[in-house]
Amino acid sequence: MVMIAPSILSADFARLGQEIDSIREGKADWLHFDVMDGLFVPNLSIGIPVLESVRKYTDMFLDVHLMIREPLRYVERFCAAGADLVCVHAEADTEENIREALRKVRSLGKKAGLALKPGTAWDGALPFIEDTDLILVMTVEPGFGGQKFMADMLPKLGFLRQTLDEFGLECLLEVDGGINPLTASLAAAAGAQVLVAGSDVFKAEDRKARIAQLRGEKQ
Ligand code: DX5
Ligand code: ZN
């Protein structure tokens, strides 16, 4: 069964505690936390102070997606602020620095994730495969919620699934962007184990039912 990670980017930040309660009660598996720097992506979002507050508020697993340049500068602080998993983009720095960022996260006892933008081929993950607990395949251009799922990313997921299985690696596969009940089933069939869903969950009248639907549970 796939895990569902609602992205609080689509939440109402003026009532963040209640928003988190609603997805916790809705049996979401993880909370996805999108960080943007206005450089790696053309948008700004939330950062360390908000993460610290969220950490104090909930014991949910915090899946932090850093859409920032040179993430090595900040991974330690995101770990200290309460992230359970810190995901960095393969495109955000040199191979050496990205590897160091992943290793730093693990050395601090947290899970390390590697994200790939749509333009990065599946094998862009290979140099990091020993150093990562999760590979995040972006199915929209990072920067904004509410975009359309790029179905042409499904073969990329398939190649990664096959590679991880062939090497017997425990690394999880996560998909982020444009997830709704239809694209959730496509991504799960292609081998994804964690689905990030922002707008689809937060705009739903009944978030619990929607999360169950995304997970593929019979209604
Ligand atoms: C986009 C973010 C996503 C976003 C997903 O850059 O990484 O996590 O919030 O939003 P939806 O599910 O609306 O595409
Ligand atoms: Zn994200």
Tab-separated table of C-alpha atoms and ligand atoms in Angstrom:
chain	number	residue	atom	x	y	z
A	1	MET	CA	0.000	0.000	0.000
A	2	VAL	CA	1.394	3.416	-0.930
A	3	MET	CA	1.992	6.113	1.668
A	4	ILE	CA	0.434	9.564	1.307
A	5	ALA	CA	2.362	12.720	2.158
A	6	PRO	CA	0.179	15.838	1.967
A	7	SER	CA	2.175	18.960	1.125
A	8	ILE	CA	1.473	21.862	3.482
A	9	LEU	CA	2.331	24.245	0.657
A	10	SER	CA	-1.388	24.070	-0.174
A	11	ALA	CA	-2.509	24.557	3.445
A	12	ASP	CA	-3.920	27.768	4.920
A	13	PHE	CA	-0.875	29.033	6.821
A	14	ALA	CA	-3.003	31.216	9.097
A	15	ARG	CA	-4.504	28.033	10.542
A	16	LEU	CA	-1.586	25.675	10.124
A	17	GLY	CA	-2.143	23.727	13.357
A	18	GLN	CA	-5.722	22.862	12.385
A	19	GLU	CA	-4.605	21.990	8.866
A	20	ILE	CA	-2.040	19.555	10.270
A	21	ASP	CA	-4.677	18.085	12.611
A	22	SER	CA	-6.987	17.483	9.664
A	23	ILE	CA	-4.477	15.435	7.701
A	24	ARG	CA	-3.290	13.592	10.788
A	25	GLU	CA	-6.894	12.650	11.560
A	26	GLY	CA	-7.221	11.811	7.873
A	27	LYS	CA	-4.524	9.143	8.429
A	28	ALA	CA	-1.880	10.730	6.221
A	29	ASP	CA	1.418	8.879	6.564
A	30	TRP	CA	3.874	11.782	6.308
A	31	LEU	CA	3.766	15.562	6.194
A	32	HIS	CA	5.576	17.024	3.167
A	33	PHE	CA	7.292	20.365	3.792
A	34	ASP	CA	8.334	22.362	0.699
A	35	VAL	CA	11.200	24.820	1.084
A	36	MET	CA	11.967	27.237	-1.791
A	37	ASP	CA	14.680	29.884	-2.061
A	38	GLY	CA	13.618	31.947	-5.094
A	39	LEU	CA	16.843	30.863	-6.860
A	40	PHE	CA	16.658	27.123	-7.440
A	41	VAL	CA	12.974	27.634	-8.219
A	42	PRO	CA	11.143	30.862	-9.128
A	43	ASN	CA	9.201	31.027	-5.858
A	44	LEU	CA	9.663	31.426	-2.107
A	45	SER	CA	7.937	29.421	0.596
A	46	ILE	CA	8.622	28.447	4.195
A	47	GLY	CA	11.803	27.591	6.066
A	48	ILE	CA	13.470	26.832	9.370
A	49	PRO	CA	11.296	28.834	11.844
A	50	VAL	CA	8.091	27.291	10.481
A	51	LEU	CA	9.643	23.823	10.585
A	52	GLU	CA	10.608	24.349	14.234
A	53	SER	CA	7.029	25.328	15.088
A	54	VAL	CA	5.563	22.392	13.168
A	55	ARG	CA	7.981	20.022	14.919
A	56	LYS	CA	6.816	21.263	18.311
A	57	TYR	CA	3.194	20.873	17.266
A	58	THR	CA	3.156	17.358	15.796
A	59	ASP	CA	4.922	14.022	15.965
A	60	MET	CA	4.105	13.266	12.314
A	61	PHE	CA	7.018	12.197	10.093
A	62	LEU	CA	8.317	15.414	8.520
A	63	ASP	CA	9.451	14.953	4.917
A	64	VAL	CA	11.393	18.117	4.053
A	65	HIS	CA	11.895	18.853	0.350
A	66	LEU	CA	14.627	21.440	-0.165
A	67	MET	CA	14.236	23.294	-3.454
A	68	ILE	CA	17.243	25.458	-2.712
A	69	ARG	CA	20.657	26.039	-4.280
A	70	GLU	CA	23.700	24.552	-2.532
A	71	PRO	CA	21.672	22.728	0.134
A	72	LEU	CA	24.832	21.594	1.926
A	73	ARG	CA	24.815	25.063	3.540
A	74	TYR	CA	21.541	24.312	5.345
A	75	VAL	CA	20.967	20.579	5.799
A	76	GLU	CA	22.347	20.553	9.316
A	77	ARG	CA	19.963	23.309	10.383
A	78	PHE	CA	16.952	21.572	8.852
A	79	CYS	CA	17.888	18.391	10.730
A	80	ALA	CA	18.215	20.355	13.966
A	81	ALA	CA	14.877	22.067	13.305
A	82	GLY	CA	13.123	18.687	13.368
A	83	ALA	CA	13.115	17.135	9.894
A	84	ASP	CA	12.838	13.346	9.819
A	85	LEU	CA	13.901	13.224	6.182
A	86	VAL	CA	15.768	15.894	4.230
A	87	CYS	CA	15.622	15.706	0.466
A	88	VAL	CA	18.050	17.652	-1.735
A	89	HIS	CA	17.994	18.123	-5.508
A	90	ALA	CA	20.629	16.442	-7.677
A	91	GLU	CA	20.722	19.623	-9.780
A	92	ALA	CA	21.295	22.012	-6.879
A	93	ASP	CA	25.110	21.744	-6.629
A	94	THR	CA	28.133	19.716	-7.736
A	95	GLU	CA	27.952	15.919	-7.429
A	96	GLU	CA	30.519	16.058	-4.651
A	97	ASN	CA	28.571	18.599	-2.599
A	98	ILE	CA	25.240	16.799	-3.059
A	99	ARG	CA	26.844	13.565	-1.885
A	100	GLU	CA	28.273	15.383	1.120
A	101	ALA	CA	24.846	16.852	1.909
A	102	LEU	CA	23.257	13.373	1.822
A	103	ARG	CA	25.985	11.932	4.023
A	104	LYS	CA	25.680	14.813	6.465
A	105	VAL	CA	21.932	14.188	6.849
A	106	ARG	CA	22.513	10.501	7.515
A	107	SER	CA	25.330	11.209	9.945
A	108	LEU	CA	22.820	13.241	11.956
A	109	GLY	CA	20.557	10.191	12.222
A	110	LYS	CA	17.959	11.388	9.703
A	111	LYS	CA	16.829	9.905	6.396
A	112	ALA	CA	18.405	11.420	3.272
A	113	GLY	CA	16.500	11.904	0.024
A	114	LEU	CA	17.534	12.808	-3.507
A	115	ALA	CA	15.097	14.681	-5.782
A	116	LEU	CA	15.192	14.764	-9.578
A	117	LYS	CA	13.650	17.568	-11.658
A	118	PRO	CA	11.657	16.467	-14.720
A	119	GLY	CA	14.590	17.294	-17.029
A	120	THR	CA	16.998	15.000	-15.163
A	121	ALA	CA	17.096	11.432	-16.475
A	122	TRP	CA	16.610	8.447	-14.164
A	123	ASP	CA	20.315	7.631	-14.212
A	124	GLY	CA	21.030	11.033	-12.634
A	125	ALA	CA	20.270	9.247	-9.362
A	126	LEU	CA	22.875	6.517	-9.861
A	127	PRO	CA	25.926	8.377	-8.474
A	128	PHE	CA	24.050	8.835	-5.186
A	129	ILE	CA	22.237	5.537	-4.854
A	130	GLU	CA	24.374	4.256	-1.950
A	131	ASP	CA	23.910	7.494	-0.020
A	132	THR	CA	20.153	7.926	-0.208
A	133	ASP	CA	17.113	6.458	1.560
A	134	LEU	CA	14.590	7.874	-0.918
A	135	ILE	CA	14.471	9.100	-4.507
A	136	LEU	CA	11.865	11.773	-5.234
A	137	VAL	CA	10.741	11.992	-8.859
A	138	MET	CA	9.214	15.377	-9.644
A	139	THR	CA	6.197	15.063	-11.914
A	140	VAL	CA	5.832	18.857	-12.304
A	141	GLU	CA	8.463	21.584	-12.580
A	142	PRO	CA	9.242	22.378	-8.947
A	143	GLY	CA	8.106	25.744	-7.605
A	144	PHE	CA	4.318	25.699	-7.475
A	145	GLY	CA	1.426	23.540	-6.337
A	146	GLY	CA	-1.604	22.850	-8.502
A	147	GLN	CA	0.178	21.938	-11.751
A	148	LYS	CA	-0.639	19.110	-14.147
A	149	PHE	CA	1.008	15.695	-13.676
A	150	MET	CA	3.645	14.950	-16.341
A	151	ALA	CA	2.743	11.424	-17.431
A	152	ASP	CA	5.971	11.219	-19.432
A	153	MET	CA	7.774	10.804	-16.082
A	154	LEU	CA	6.225	7.334	-15.619
A	155	PRO	CA	8.959	5.502	-17.587
A	156	LYS	CA	11.560	7.236	-15.389
A	157	LEU	CA	9.826	5.837	-12.325
A	158	GLY	CA	9.774	2.419	-13.937
A	159	PHE	CA	13.534	2.491	-14.646
A	160	LEU	CA	14.265	3.528	-11.072
A	161	ARG	CA	11.949	0.852	-9.662
A	162	GLN	CA	13.701	-1.793	-11.768
A	163	THR	CA	17.163	-0.579	-10.767
A	164	LEU	CA	16.365	-0.490	-7.049
A	165	ASP	CA	14.830	-3.957	-7.215
A	166	GLU	CA	17.728	-5.396	-9.222
A	167	PHE	CA	20.264	-4.113	-6.722
A	168	GLY	CA	18.056	-5.110	-3.800
A	169	LEU	CA	18.163	-1.571	-2.396
A	170	GLU	CA	15.768	-0.493	0.355
A	171	CYS	CA	15.579	3.065	-1.005
A	172	LEU	CA	11.986	4.372	-1.301
A	173	LEU	CA	10.535	5.954	-4.453
A	174	GLU	CA	8.444	9.097	-3.982
A	175	VAL	CA	6.465	11.101	-6.531
A	176	ASP	CA	5.667	14.806	-6.192
A	177	GLY	CA	3.414	16.979	-8.332
A	178	GLY	CA	-0.054	16.769	-9.846
A	179	ILE	CA	-1.196	13.769	-7.790
A	180	ASN	CA	-4.947	13.037	-7.859
A	181	PRO	CA	-6.763	9.681	-7.659
A	182	LEU	CA	-6.026	8.876	-11.320
A	183	THR	CA	-2.343	9.901	-11.365
A	184	ALA	CA	-1.865	8.296	-7.930
A	185	SER	CA	-2.834	4.930	-9.370
A	186	LEU	CA	-0.499	5.435	-12.363
A	187	ALA	CA	2.413	6.392	-10.117
A	188	ALA	CA	1.768	3.477	-7.751
A	189	ALA	CA	1.557	1.046	-10.661
A	190	ALA	CA	4.918	2.369	-11.908
A	191	GLY	CA	6.481	1.555	-8.535
A	192	ALA	CA	6.128	4.665	-6.373
A	193	GLN	CA	5.763	3.979	-2.629
A	194	VAL	CA	5.191	7.537	-1.363
A	195	LEU	CA	2.866	10.025	-3.059
A	196	VAL	CA	3.014	13.730	-2.271
A	197	ALA	CA	-0.311	15.491	-2.756
A	198	GLY	CA	-0.856	19.176	-2.088
A	199	SER	CA	-3.838	20.813	-3.708
A	200	ASP	CA	-5.784	17.594	-4.182
A	201	VAL	CA	-5.871	16.878	-0.436
A	202	PHE	CA	-6.241	20.419	0.877
A	203	LYS	CA	-9.068	21.390	-1.458
A	204	ALA	CA	-11.037	18.223	-0.691
A	205	GLU	CA	-14.184	18.602	1.437
A	206	ASP	CA	-13.472	15.296	3.128
A	207	ARG	CA	-9.711	15.024	3.450
A	208	LYS	CA	-9.797	11.639	5.153
A	209	ALA	CA	-11.814	10.111	2.309
A	210	ARG	CA	-9.540	11.748	-0.253
A	211	ILE	CA	-6.370	10.420	1.380
A	212	ALA	CA	-7.898	6.925	1.435
A	213	GLN	CA	-8.841	7.309	-2.218
A	214	LEU	CA	-5.317	8.394	-3.167
A	215	ARG	CA	-3.979	5.364	-1.342
A	216	GLY	CA	-6.196	3.203	-3.519
A	217	GLU	CA	-8.380	1.973	-0.646
A	218	LYS	CA	-11.826	0.771	-1.583
A	219	GLN	CA	-14.472	3.320	-0.541
B	1	DX5	C1	6.121	21.700	-5.989
B	1	DX5	C2	6.163	21.032	-4.651
B	1	DX5	C3	5.053	20.102	-4.402
B	1	DX5	C4	3.690	20.718	-4.459
B	1	DX5	C5	2.734	19.673	-4.924
B	1	DX5	O1	7.315	22.362	-6.214
B	1	DX5	O2	7.367	20.302	-4.486
B	1	DX5	O3	5.232	19.372	-3.194
B	1	DX5	O4	3.264	21.246	-3.238
B	1	DX5	O5	1.502	20.265	-5.125
B	1	DX5	P1	0.361	19.581	-5.986
B	1	DX5	O6	0.051	18.277	-5.350
B	1	DX5	O7	-0.754	20.583	-5.907
B	1	DX5	O8	0.910	19.412	-7.383
B	2	ZN	ZN	7.614	18.904	-2.738
